[in-house]
């Protein structure tokens, strides 16, 4: 009996150590995403985009609360801009990734700000926190955009992590007139369930059950080691209580962040949140899959054409918890 108790205790200890170690490894990997370097050809592309649309291009920056210097490109029309839009990229990308969206707005006279998120591109910070800190930094970008351009109307568009950060910013930033978020996660924890199940060809159930201890251990480690609560990387509470019109866009072929994330967010506030589900589009692939419709819907959303249009779905997705 004693040997069995010792064996069980050792086994439990090894299991806890494996779970804890796995949590540390996963979190450290997630908080240090690869940087996408800004190359001279990217700068030439941005300069040409500005020139072709009658705008001035400026490198802008501000210091975050922890001293990290955050940097980005500001496209300011040479004529007065009434409207401004903040474009936020996804994880392991940079401001370069948002250049695909910039012409949609520059051609319509918007001022456009394309930042590098912390720990991305040329912005400072060694770690990304998926909105747990970045959501508060949106206010700094908004201050900069409005001060430099004089824009009176403010909008935002973000993809993947950038979309989730924009949604989270609604907790403290009340100057947005409307937002668009494509392929955003509902919570970082829920996204971790997808990540943990993917190598095994399993759905999020594996992360929610057998591997549940890994994100729990990782969250505890992040709180102790870096003083950040990754549980704050959640769009759900902000979306549920907002009165800002939000258009969610999600590809039905998105295997990175499945469409159930946006379905969950839309269900929390159907009065102010609409969802456009894009057949055949993968992660952040709506612009490529349906460019004309993407432009029409996004610009229309910002211009107040919000009745009808976006498709919603009643009930949970097949892999969504009931």
PDB file of C-alpha atoms in Angstrom:
ATOM      1  CA  UNK A   1       0.000   0.000   0.000  1.00  0.00           C
ATOM      2  CA  UNK A   2       2.809   2.391   0.946  1.00  0.00           C
ATOM      3  CA  UNK A   3       4.640   1.695  -2.317  1.00  0.00           C
ATOM      4  CA  UNK A   4       1.475   2.388  -4.258  1.00  0.00           C
ATOM      5  CA  UNK A   5       0.965   5.681  -2.434  1.00  0.00           C
ATOM      6  CA  UNK A   6       4.550   6.693  -3.138  1.00  0.00           C
ATOM      7  CA  UNK A   7       4.190   5.671  -6.775  1.00  0.00           C
ATOM      8  CA  UNK A   8       0.968   7.671  -7.119  1.00  0.00           C
ATOM      9  CA  UNK A   9       2.514  10.688  -5.431  1.00  0.00           C
ATOM     10  CA  UNK A  10       5.545  10.590  -7.702  1.00  0.00           C
ATOM     11  CA  UNK A  11       3.333  10.168 -10.739  1.00  0.00           C
ATOM     12  CA  UNK A  12       1.158  13.101  -9.693  1.00  0.00           C
ATOM     13  CA  UNK A  13       4.237  15.216  -9.075  1.00  0.00           C
ATOM     14  CA  UNK A  14       5.658  14.416 -12.491  1.00  0.00           C
ATOM     15  CA  UNK A  15       2.321  15.185 -14.120  1.00  0.00           C
ATOM     16  CA  UNK A  16       2.077  18.550 -12.381  1.00  0.00           C
ATOM     17  CA  UNK A  17       5.656  19.338 -13.341  1.00  0.00           C
ATOM     18  CA  UNK A  18       4.936  18.463 -16.965  1.00  0.00           C
ATOM     19  CA  UNK A  19       1.813  20.620 -16.997  1.00  0.00           C
ATOM     20  CA  UNK A  20       3.609  23.522 -15.336  1.00  0.00           C
ATOM     21  CA  UNK A  21       6.585  23.216 -17.653  1.00  0.00           C
ATOM     22  CA  UNK A  22       4.284  23.012 -20.641  1.00  0.00           C
ATOM     23  CA  UNK A  23       2.492  26.154 -19.514  1.00  0.00           C
ATOM     24  CA  UNK A  24       5.774  28.055 -19.204  1.00  0.00           C
ATOM     25  CA  UNK A  25       6.975  26.908 -22.621  1.00  0.00           C
ATOM     26  CA  UNK A  26       3.709  27.748 -24.359  1.00  0.00           C
ATOM     27  CA  UNK A  27       3.428  31.176 -22.749  1.00  0.00           C
ATOM     28  CA  UNK A  28       7.032  32.128 -23.425  1.00  0.00           C
ATOM     29  CA  UNK A  29       6.607  31.093 -27.049  1.00  0.00           C
ATOM     30  CA  UNK A  30       3.355  33.034 -27.375  1.00  0.00           C
ATOM     31  CA  UNK A  31       4.662  36.197 -25.701  1.00  0.00           C
ATOM     32  CA  UNK A  32       7.720  36.373 -27.979  1.00  0.00           C
ATOM     33  CA  UNK A  33       6.294  36.162 -31.501  1.00  0.00           C
ATOM     34  CA  UNK A  34       8.694  36.394 -34.460  1.00  0.00           C
ATOM     35  CA  UNK A  35       9.089  39.947 -35.701  1.00  0.00           C
ATOM     36  CA  UNK A  36       8.313  40.848 -39.297  1.00  0.00           C
ATOM     37  CA  UNK A  37      11.124  43.115 -40.338  1.00  0.00           C
ATOM     38  CA  UNK A  38      10.376  46.351 -42.184  1.00  0.00           C
ATOM     39  CA  UNK A  39      12.452  46.401 -45.358  1.00  0.00           C
ATOM     40  CA  UNK A  40      13.338  49.249 -47.735  1.00  0.00           C
ATOM     41  CA  UNK A  41      10.844  47.964 -50.306  1.00  0.00           C
ATOM     42  CA  UNK A  42       8.084  48.205 -47.683  1.00  0.00           C
ATOM     43  CA  UNK A  43       8.978  51.845 -47.077  1.00  0.00           C
ATOM     44  CA  UNK A  44       8.936  52.508 -50.821  1.00  0.00           C
ATOM     45  CA  UNK A  45       5.515  50.885 -51.090  1.00  0.00           C
ATOM     46  CA  UNK A  46       4.173  53.042 -48.272  1.00  0.00           C
ATOM     47  CA  UNK A  47       5.646  56.209 -49.800  1.00  0.00           C
ATOM     48  CA  UNK A  48       4.122  55.403 -53.193  1.00  0.00           C
ATOM     49  CA  UNK A  49       0.772  54.703 -51.583  1.00  0.00           C
ATOM     50  CA  UNK A  50       0.836  58.089 -49.885  1.00  0.00           C
ATOM     51  CA  UNK A  51       1.872  59.932 -53.048  1.00  0.00           C
ATOM     52  CA  UNK A  52      -0.740  58.227 -55.203  1.00  0.00           C
ATOM     53  CA  UNK A  53      -3.476  59.237 -52.786  1.00  0.00           C
ATOM     54  CA  UNK A  54      -2.429  62.831 -52.119  1.00  0.00           C
ATOM     55  CA  UNK A  55      -1.214  62.171 -48.588  1.00  0.00           C
ATOM     56  CA  UNK A  56       1.928  62.835 -46.579  1.00  0.00           C
ATOM     57  CA  UNK A  57       3.653  59.881 -44.941  1.00  0.00           C
ATOM     58  CA  UNK A  58       5.171  60.336 -41.493  1.00  0.00           C
ATOM     59  CA  UNK A  59       6.902  57.994 -39.064  1.00  0.00           C
ATOM     60  CA  UNK A  60       5.225  58.561 -35.700  1.00  0.00           C
ATOM     61  CA  UNK A  61       5.763  57.194 -32.210  1.00  0.00           C
ATOM     62  CA  UNK A  62       4.844  57.523 -28.557  1.00  0.00           C
ATOM     63  CA  UNK A  63       6.056  55.991 -25.305  1.00  0.00           C
ATOM     64  CA  UNK A  64       3.843  53.426 -23.591  1.00  0.00           C
ATOM     65  CA  UNK A  65       3.369  53.354 -19.834  1.00  0.00           C
ATOM     66  CA  UNK A  66       6.298  50.967 -19.358  1.00  0.00           C
ATOM     67  CA  UNK A  67       8.609  53.105 -21.512  1.00  0.00           C
ATOM     68  CA  UNK A  68       8.405  50.961 -24.652  1.00  0.00           C
ATOM     69  CA  UNK A  69       8.455  53.204 -27.718  1.00  0.00           C
ATOM     70  CA  UNK A  70       5.669  52.242 -30.112  1.00  0.00           C
ATOM     71  CA  UNK A  71       6.055  53.234 -33.765  1.00  0.00           C
ATOM     72  CA  UNK A  72       3.925  53.417 -36.882  1.00  0.00           C
ATOM     73  CA  UNK A  73       3.121  55.169 -40.158  1.00  0.00           C
ATOM     74  CA  UNK A  74       0.666  58.031 -40.393  1.00  0.00           C
ATOM     75  CA  UNK A  75      -0.871  58.823 -43.770  1.00  0.00           C
ATOM     76  CA  UNK A  76      -2.279  62.361 -43.561  1.00  0.00           C
ATOM     77  CA  UNK A  77      -4.235  63.734 -46.554  1.00  0.00           C
ATOM     78  CA  UNK A  78      -2.959  67.079 -47.773  1.00  0.00           C
ATOM     79  CA  UNK A  79      -6.477  68.425 -47.582  1.00  0.00           C
ATOM     80  CA  UNK A  80      -8.251  68.501 -44.224  1.00  0.00           C
ATOM     81  CA  UNK A  81      -9.308  65.024 -43.123  1.00  0.00           C
ATOM     82  CA  UNK A  82     -12.614  64.822 -41.310  1.00  0.00           C
ATOM     83  CA  UNK A  83     -12.272  61.076 -40.728  1.00  0.00           C
ATOM     84  CA  UNK A  84      -9.436  58.969 -39.378  1.00  0.00           C
ATOM     85  CA  UNK A  85      -9.002  55.212 -39.145  1.00  0.00           C
ATOM     86  CA  UNK A  86      -6.674  53.129 -37.000  1.00  0.00           C
ATOM     87  CA  UNK A  87      -5.523  49.869 -38.651  1.00  0.00           C
ATOM     88  CA  UNK A  88      -4.146  47.122 -36.389  1.00  0.00           C
ATOM     89  CA  UNK A  89      -2.314  44.021 -37.629  1.00  0.00           C
ATOM     90  CA  UNK A  90      -2.212  40.437 -36.378  1.00  0.00           C
ATOM     91  CA  UNK A  91       0.388  38.507 -34.410  1.00  0.00           C
ATOM     92  CA  UNK A  92       3.868  38.144 -35.965  1.00  0.00           C
ATOM     93  CA  UNK A  93       2.925  40.725 -38.601  1.00  0.00           C
ATOM     94  CA  UNK A  94       3.650  44.451 -38.671  1.00  0.00           C
ATOM     95  CA  UNK A  95       2.255  47.692 -40.031  1.00  0.00           C
ATOM     96  CA  UNK A  96       3.140  46.316 -43.477  1.00  0.00           C
ATOM     97  CA  UNK A  97       0.252  43.876 -43.186  1.00  0.00           C
ATOM     98  CA  UNK A  98      -2.271  46.698 -42.920  1.00  0.00           C
ATOM     99  CA  UNK A  99      -1.123  48.420 -46.120  1.00  0.00           C
ATOM    100  CA  UNK A 100      -3.578  46.210 -48.001  1.00  0.00           C
ATOM    101  CA  UNK A 101      -6.447  48.016 -46.282  1.00  0.00           C
ATOM    102  CA  UNK A 102      -5.035  51.546 -46.366  1.00  0.00           C
ATOM    103  CA  UNK A 103      -6.004  52.377 -50.013  1.00  0.00           C
ATOM    104  CA  UNK A 104      -9.661  51.702 -49.227  1.00  0.00           C
ATOM    105  CA  UNK A 105      -9.615  54.657 -46.847  1.00  0.00           C
ATOM    106  CA  UNK A 106      -6.984  56.914 -48.362  1.00  0.00           C
ATOM    107  CA  UNK A 107      -8.923  57.001 -51.629  1.00  0.00           C
ATOM    108  CA  UNK A 108     -11.905  58.300 -49.656  1.00  0.00           C
ATOM    109  CA  UNK A 109     -10.035  61.047 -47.819  1.00  0.00           C
ATOM    110  CA  UNK A 110      -9.456  59.316 -44.486  1.00  0.00           C
ATOM    111  CA  UNK A 111      -6.327  59.862 -42.432  1.00  0.00           C
ATOM    112  CA  UNK A 112      -4.823  56.421 -41.826  1.00  0.00           C
ATOM    113  CA  UNK A 113      -2.614  55.308 -38.939  1.00  0.00           C
ATOM    114  CA  UNK A 114      -0.801  51.966 -39.254  1.00  0.00           C
ATOM    115  CA  UNK A 115       1.046  51.121 -36.024  1.00  0.00           C
ATOM    116  CA  UNK A 116       3.359  48.290 -35.103  1.00  0.00           C
ATOM    117  CA  UNK A 117       1.999  46.567 -32.011  1.00  0.00           C
ATOM    118  CA  UNK A 118       4.362  46.220 -29.066  1.00  0.00           C
ATOM    119  CA  UNK A 119       7.025  43.560 -29.693  1.00  0.00           C
ATOM    120  CA  UNK A 120       6.239  43.741 -33.419  1.00  0.00           C
ATOM    121  CA  UNK A 121       7.902  45.504 -36.337  1.00  0.00           C
ATOM    122  CA  UNK A 122       9.895  48.490 -35.105  1.00  0.00           C
ATOM    123  CA  UNK A 123       7.942  48.990 -31.896  1.00  0.00           C
ATOM    124  CA  UNK A 124       9.621  48.436 -28.567  1.00  0.00           C
ATOM    125  CA  UNK A 125       8.754  45.859 -25.966  1.00  0.00           C
ATOM    126  CA  UNK A 126      10.132  42.341 -25.743  1.00  0.00           C
ATOM    127  CA  UNK A 127       6.781  40.616 -25.306  1.00  0.00           C
ATOM    128  CA  UNK A 128       3.299  40.796 -26.763  1.00  0.00           C
ATOM    129  CA  UNK A 129       0.321  40.479 -24.429  1.00  0.00           C
ATOM    130  CA  UNK A 130      -2.551  40.150 -26.932  1.00  0.00           C
ATOM    131  CA  UNK A 131      -4.484  43.091 -25.569  1.00  0.00           C
ATOM    132  CA  UNK A 132      -3.881  42.653 -21.845  1.00  0.00           C
ATOM    133  CA  UNK A 133      -1.690  45.768 -22.134  1.00  0.00           C
ATOM    134  CA  UNK A 134      -2.101  46.758 -25.775  1.00  0.00           C
ATOM    135  CA  UNK A 135      -5.778  47.636 -25.362  1.00  0.00           C
ATOM    136  CA  UNK A 136      -4.812  50.531 -23.103  1.00  0.00           C
ATOM    137  CA  UNK A 137      -2.181  51.640 -25.630  1.00  0.00           C
ATOM    138  CA  UNK A 138      -4.867  52.149 -28.264  1.00  0.00           C
ATOM    139  CA  UNK A 139      -5.684  55.406 -26.461  1.00  0.00           C
ATOM    140  CA  UNK A 140      -2.166  56.680 -27.185  1.00  0.00           C
ATOM    141  CA  UNK A 141      -2.566  55.917 -30.883  1.00  0.00           C
ATOM    142  CA  UNK A 142      -5.967  57.616 -30.937  1.00  0.00           C
ATOM    143  CA  UNK A 143      -4.551  60.713 -29.231  1.00  0.00           C
ATOM    144  CA  UNK A 144      -1.756  60.862 -31.786  1.00  0.00           C
ATOM    145  CA  UNK A 145      -4.033  60.370 -34.803  1.00  0.00           C
ATOM    146  CA  UNK A 146      -6.508  63.036 -33.766  1.00  0.00           C
ATOM    147  CA  UNK A 147      -3.869  65.553 -32.691  1.00  0.00           C
ATOM    148  CA  UNK A 148      -1.818  65.287 -35.876  1.00  0.00           C
ATOM    149  CA  UNK A 149      -4.671  65.252 -38.401  1.00  0.00           C
ATOM    150  CA  UNK A 150      -7.475  67.174 -36.746  1.00  0.00           C
ATOM    151  CA  UNK A 151      -9.904  64.409 -37.687  1.00  0.00           C
ATOM    152  CA  UNK A 152     -13.278  64.688 -35.986  1.00  0.00           C
ATOM    153  CA  UNK A 153     -14.597  61.185 -36.686  1.00  0.00           C
ATOM    154  CA  UNK A 154     -12.681  58.094 -35.592  1.00  0.00           C
ATOM    155  CA  UNK A 155     -12.909  54.510 -36.807  1.00  0.00           C
ATOM    156  CA  UNK A 156     -10.881  51.346 -36.389  1.00  0.00           C
ATOM    157  CA  UNK A 157     -10.203  48.149 -38.306  1.00  0.00           C
ATOM    158  CA  UNK A 158      -8.139  45.266 -36.989  1.00  0.00           C
ATOM    159  CA  UNK A 159      -7.339  41.749 -38.092  1.00  0.00           C
ATOM    160  CA  UNK A 160      -6.818  38.725 -35.842  1.00  0.00           C
ATOM    161  CA  UNK A 161      -4.928  39.900 -32.726  1.00  0.00           C
ATOM    162  CA  UNK A 162      -5.346  43.497 -33.891  1.00  0.00           C
ATOM    163  CA  UNK A 163      -9.101  43.046 -34.132  1.00  0.00           C
ATOM    164  CA  UNK A 164      -9.227  41.561 -30.650  1.00  0.00           C
ATOM    165  CA  UNK A 165      -7.136  44.453 -29.300  1.00  0.00           C
ATOM    166  CA  UNK A 166      -9.502  46.988 -30.861  1.00  0.00           C
ATOM    167  CA  UNK A 167     -12.495  45.278 -29.293  1.00  0.00           C
ATOM    168  CA  UNK A 168     -10.790  45.123 -25.904  1.00  0.00           C
ATOM    169  CA  UNK A 169      -9.985  48.840 -26.141  1.00  0.00           C
ATOM    170  CA  UNK A 170     -13.712  49.571 -25.870  1.00  0.00           C
ATOM    171  CA  UNK A 171     -13.295  49.091 -22.116  1.00  0.00           C
ATOM    172  CA  UNK A 172     -11.580  52.481 -21.886  1.00  0.00           C
ATOM    173  CA  UNK A 173     -11.599  54.183 -25.302  1.00  0.00           C
ATOM    174  CA  UNK A 174     -14.934  55.837 -26.102  1.00  0.00           C
ATOM    175  CA  UNK A 175     -14.026  57.927 -29.154  1.00  0.00           C
ATOM    176  CA  UNK A 176     -14.591  55.311 -31.843  1.00  0.00           C
ATOM    177  CA  UNK A 177     -17.658  55.903 -33.977  1.00  0.00           C
ATOM    178  CA  UNK A 178     -17.599  52.341 -35.370  1.00  0.00           C
ATOM    179  CA  UNK A 179     -15.242  49.353 -35.490  1.00  0.00           C
ATOM    180  CA  UNK A 180     -14.531  46.421 -37.791  1.00  0.00           C
ATOM    181  CA  UNK A 181     -12.712  43.313 -36.536  1.00  0.00           C
ATOM    182  CA  UNK A 182     -11.809  40.383 -38.776  1.00  0.00           C
ATOM    183  CA  UNK A 183     -10.886  36.927 -37.453  1.00  0.00           C
ATOM    184  CA  UNK A 184     -10.688  38.211 -33.874  1.00  0.00           C
ATOM    185  CA  UNK A 185     -10.522  35.852 -30.911  1.00  0.00           C
ATOM    186  CA  UNK A 186     -13.210  36.059 -28.256  1.00  0.00           C
ATOM    187  CA  UNK A 187     -10.730  35.411 -25.452  1.00  0.00           C
ATOM    188  CA  UNK A 188      -7.065  34.487 -25.485  1.00  0.00           C
ATOM    189  CA  UNK A 189      -7.892  31.484 -23.332  1.00  0.00           C
ATOM    190  CA  UNK A 190     -10.419  30.178 -25.857  1.00  0.00           C
ATOM    191  CA  UNK A 191      -7.878  30.685 -28.626  1.00  0.00           C
ATOM    192  CA  UNK A 192      -5.355  28.670 -26.607  1.00  0.00           C
ATOM    193  CA  UNK A 193      -7.775  25.737 -26.635  1.00  0.00           C
ATOM    194  CA  UNK A 194      -7.713  25.790 -30.442  1.00  0.00           C
ATOM    195  CA  UNK A 195      -3.924  25.971 -30.431  1.00  0.00           C
ATOM    196  CA  UNK A 196      -3.505  23.053 -28.024  1.00  0.00           C
ATOM    197  CA  UNK A 197      -5.853  20.801 -29.953  1.00  0.00           C
ATOM    198  CA  UNK A 198      -4.459  21.551 -33.402  1.00  0.00           C
ATOM    199  CA  UNK A 199      -1.339  19.303 -33.313  1.00  0.00           C
ATOM    200  CA  UNK A 200      -3.574  16.339 -32.456  1.00  0.00           C
ATOM    201  CA  UNK A 201      -6.190  17.089 -35.088  1.00  0.00           C
ATOM    202  CA  UNK A 202      -8.646  17.711 -32.262  1.00  0.00           C
ATOM    203  CA  UNK A 203     -11.012  20.563 -31.615  1.00  0.00           C
ATOM    204  CA  UNK A 204     -10.940  22.922 -28.648  1.00  0.00           C
ATOM    205  CA  UNK A 205     -12.366  20.209 -26.377  1.00  0.00           C
ATOM    206  CA  UNK A 206      -8.872  18.819 -25.791  1.00  0.00           C
ATOM    207  CA  UNK A 207      -7.599  22.131 -24.411  1.00  0.00           C
ATOM    208  CA  UNK A 208     -10.722  22.584 -22.329  1.00  0.00           C
ATOM    209  CA  UNK A 209     -10.379  19.143 -20.725  1.00  0.00           C
ATOM    210  CA  UNK A 210      -7.244  16.972 -20.741  1.00  0.00           C
ATOM    211  CA  UNK A 211      -4.817  19.828 -21.426  1.00  0.00           C
ATOM    212  CA  UNK A 212      -6.668  22.441 -19.384  1.00  0.00           C
ATOM    213  CA  UNK A 213      -3.844  22.728 -16.881  1.00  0.00           C
ATOM    214  CA  UNK A 214      -1.407  24.092 -19.477  1.00  0.00           C
ATOM    215  CA  UNK A 215      -3.126  27.468 -20.063  1.00  0.00           C
ATOM    216  CA  UNK A 216      -3.898  27.714 -16.350  1.00  0.00           C
ATOM    217  CA  UNK A 217      -0.244  27.191 -15.450  1.00  0.00           C
ATOM    218  CA  UNK A 218       0.860  29.542 -18.213  1.00  0.00           C
ATOM    219  CA  UNK A 219      -1.482  32.276 -17.012  1.00  0.00           C
ATOM    220  CA  UNK A 220      -0.188  31.948 -13.459  1.00  0.00           C
ATOM    221  CA  UNK A 221       3.398  32.085 -14.711  1.00  0.00           C
ATOM    222  CA  UNK A 222       2.720  35.244 -16.747  1.00  0.00           C
ATOM    223  CA  UNK A 223       1.151  36.927 -13.727  1.00  0.00           C
ATOM    224  CA  UNK A 224       4.080  36.069 -11.457  1.00  0.00           C
ATOM    225  CA  UNK A 225       6.905  36.543 -13.961  1.00  0.00           C
ATOM    226  CA  UNK A 226       5.663  39.580 -15.901  1.00  0.00           C
ATOM    227  CA  UNK A 227       2.930  41.056 -13.733  1.00  0.00           C
ATOM    228  CA  UNK A 228       0.324  40.746 -16.476  1.00  0.00           C
ATOM    229  CA  UNK A 229      -3.083  39.111 -16.258  1.00  0.00           C
ATOM    230  CA  UNK A 230      -3.601  37.360 -19.599  1.00  0.00           C
ATOM    231  CA  UNK A 231      -7.207  36.830 -18.567  1.00  0.00           C
ATOM    232  CA  UNK A 232      -7.712  40.487 -19.513  1.00  0.00           C
ATOM    233  CA  UNK A 233      -6.997  39.544 -23.121  1.00  0.00           C
ATOM    234  CA  UNK A 234     -10.716  39.048 -23.646  1.00  0.00           C
ATOM    235  CA  UNK A 235     -13.043  40.896 -25.983  1.00  0.00           C
ATOM    236  CA  UNK A 236     -16.181  39.431 -24.469  1.00  0.00           C
ATOM    237  CA  UNK A 237     -16.900  41.866 -21.633  1.00  0.00           C
ATOM    238  CA  UNK A 238     -16.067  44.913 -23.746  1.00  0.00           C
ATOM    239  CA  UNK A 239     -18.269  43.770 -26.619  1.00  0.00           C
ATOM    240  CA  UNK A 240     -21.140  42.760 -24.372  1.00  0.00           C
ATOM    241  CA  UNK A 241     -21.432  46.238 -22.856  1.00  0.00           C
ATOM    242  CA  UNK A 242     -20.565  48.490 -25.797  1.00  0.00           C
ATOM    243  CA  UNK A 243     -22.925  50.739 -27.714  1.00  0.00           C
ATOM    244  CA  UNK A 244     -20.326  51.325 -30.455  1.00  0.00           C
ATOM    245  CA  UNK A 245     -21.407  49.637 -33.719  1.00  0.00           C
ATOM    246  CA  UNK A 246     -19.121  46.660 -34.359  1.00  0.00           C
ATOM    247  CA  UNK A 247     -18.916  44.671 -37.578  1.00  0.00           C
ATOM    248  CA  UNK A 248     -17.270  41.282 -37.165  1.00  0.00           C
ATOM    249  CA  UNK A 249     -15.909  39.552 -40.262  1.00  0.00           C
ATOM    250  CA  UNK A 250     -14.935  35.900 -40.231  1.00  0.00           C
ATOM    251  CA  UNK A 251     -14.009  33.413 -42.930  1.00  0.00           C
ATOM    252  CA  UNK A 252     -15.803  30.102 -42.742  1.00  0.00           C
ATOM    253  CA  UNK A 253     -12.556  28.359 -43.725  1.00  0.00           C
ATOM    254  CA  UNK A 254     -10.560  29.933 -40.875  1.00  0.00           C
ATOM    255  CA  UNK A 255      -8.702  27.114 -39.135  1.00  0.00           C
ATOM    256  CA  UNK A 256      -6.539  29.418 -37.012  1.00  0.00           C
ATOM    257  CA  UNK A 257      -9.285  31.222 -35.105  1.00  0.00           C
ATOM    258  CA  UNK A 258     -12.521  29.404 -35.959  1.00  0.00           C
ATOM    259  CA  UNK A 259     -15.713  31.318 -36.683  1.00  0.00           C
ATOM    260  CA  UNK A 260     -17.233  30.311 -33.346  1.00  0.00           C
ATOM    261  CA  UNK A 261     -15.203  33.123 -31.736  1.00  0.00           C
ATOM    262  CA  UNK A 262     -17.039  35.803 -33.721  1.00  0.00           C
ATOM    263  CA  UNK A 263     -20.359  33.990 -33.331  1.00  0.00           C
ATOM    264  CA  UNK A 264     -19.856  34.070 -29.590  1.00  0.00           C
ATOM    265  CA  UNK A 265     -19.053  37.795 -29.612  1.00  0.00           C
ATOM    266  CA  UNK A 266     -22.012  38.660 -31.817  1.00  0.00           C
ATOM    267  CA  UNK A 267     -24.384  36.706 -29.577  1.00  0.00           C
ATOM    268  CA  UNK A 268     -23.356  38.811 -26.564  1.00  0.00           C
ATOM    269  CA  UNK A 269     -24.635  42.070 -28.070  1.00  0.00           C
ATOM    270  CA  UNK A 270     -26.785  41.536 -31.186  1.00  0.00           C
ATOM    271  CA  UNK A 271     -28.191  45.068 -30.942  1.00  0.00           C
ATOM    272  CA  UNK A 272     -24.808  46.642 -31.703  1.00  0.00           C
ATOM    273  CA  UNK A 273     -22.748  43.842 -33.239  1.00  0.00           C
ATOM    274  CA  UNK A 274     -23.209  42.279 -36.668  1.00  0.00           C
ATOM    275  CA  UNK A 275     -21.327  39.369 -38.195  1.00  0.00           C
ATOM    276  CA  UNK A 276     -20.457  38.793 -41.831  1.00  0.00           C
ATOM    277  CA  UNK A 277     -19.428  35.195 -42.439  1.00  0.00           C
ATOM    278  CA  UNK A 278     -17.399  34.832 -45.634  1.00  0.00           C
ATOM    279  CA  UNK A 279     -17.633  31.498 -47.484  1.00  0.00           C
ATOM    280  CA  UNK A 280     -14.285  30.099 -48.574  1.00  0.00           C
ATOM    281  CA  UNK A 281     -12.206  32.706 -46.734  1.00  0.00           C
ATOM    282  CA  UNK A 282      -9.421  31.572 -44.448  1.00  0.00           C
ATOM    283  CA  UNK A 283      -7.819  33.477 -41.594  1.00  0.00           C
ATOM    284  CA  UNK A 284      -8.047  37.212 -42.363  1.00  0.00           C
ATOM    285  CA  UNK A 285      -8.869  36.254 -45.948  1.00  0.00           C
ATOM    286  CA  UNK A 286     -12.080  38.190 -46.579  1.00  0.00           C
ATOM    287  CA  UNK A 287     -10.405  40.960 -48.595  1.00  0.00           C
ATOM    288  CA  UNK A 288      -8.859  38.431 -50.950  1.00  0.00           C
ATOM    289  CA  UNK A 289     -11.975  36.290 -51.200  1.00  0.00           C
ATOM    290  CA  UNK A 290     -14.505  39.073 -51.772  1.00  0.00           C
ATOM    291  CA  UNK A 291     -12.721  42.375 -52.247  1.00  0.00           C
ATOM    292  CA  UNK A 292     -15.580  44.425 -53.686  1.00  0.00           C
ATOM    293  CA  UNK A 293     -18.025  43.241 -51.060  1.00  0.00           C
ATOM    294  CA  UNK A 294     -15.439  43.753 -48.311  1.00  0.00           C
ATOM    295  CA  UNK A 295     -14.954  47.390 -49.316  1.00  0.00           C
ATOM    296  CA  UNK A 296     -18.673  47.993 -49.660  1.00  0.00           C
ATOM    297  CA  UNK A 297     -19.501  46.498 -46.289  1.00  0.00           C
ATOM    298  CA  UNK A 298     -16.639  48.108 -44.351  1.00  0.00           C
ATOM    299  CA  UNK A 299     -17.015  51.594 -45.814  1.00  0.00           C
ATOM    300  CA  UNK A 300     -20.781  51.319 -45.509  1.00  0.00           C
ATOM    301  CA  UNK A 301     -20.412  50.330 -41.869  1.00  0.00           C
ATOM    302  CA  UNK A 302     -18.310  53.377 -41.156  1.00  0.00           C
ATOM    303  CA  UNK A 303     -20.707  55.607 -43.072  1.00  0.00           C
ATOM    304  CA  UNK A 304     -23.694  54.397 -41.069  1.00  0.00           C
ATOM    305  CA  UNK A 305     -25.250  51.933 -43.549  1.00  0.00           C
ATOM    306  CA  UNK A 306     -25.798  49.224 -40.983  1.00  0.00           C
ATOM    307  CA  UNK A 307     -29.323  47.898 -41.523  1.00  0.00           C
ATOM    308  CA  UNK A 308     -29.433  44.329 -42.810  1.00  0.00           C
ATOM    309  CA  UNK A 309     -26.469  43.158 -44.820  1.00  0.00           C
ATOM    310  CA  UNK A 310     -24.348  41.094 -42.457  1.00  0.00           C
ATOM    311  CA  UNK A 311     -25.335  37.475 -42.029  1.00  0.00           C
ATOM    312  CA  UNK A 312     -25.725  36.148 -38.526  1.00  0.00           C
ATOM    313  CA  UNK A 313     -26.349  32.624 -37.305  1.00  0.00           C
ATOM    314  CA  UNK A 314     -28.608  31.492 -34.533  1.00  0.00           C
ATOM    315  CA  UNK A 315     -27.372  28.841 -32.133  1.00  0.00           C
ATOM    316  CA  UNK A 316     -23.851  27.556 -31.444  1.00  0.00           C
ATOM    317  CA  UNK A 317     -21.456  26.410 -34.099  1.00  0.00           C
ATOM    318  CA  UNK A 318     -20.895  22.629 -34.272  1.00  0.00           C
ATOM    319  CA  UNK A 319     -17.725  22.892 -32.155  1.00  0.00           C
ATOM    320  CA  UNK A 320     -19.058  25.574 -29.837  1.00  0.00           C
ATOM    321  CA  UNK A 321     -19.898  24.728 -26.211  1.00  0.00           C
ATOM    322  CA  UNK A 322     -23.634  24.531 -25.560  1.00  0.00           C
TER     323      UNK A 322
END
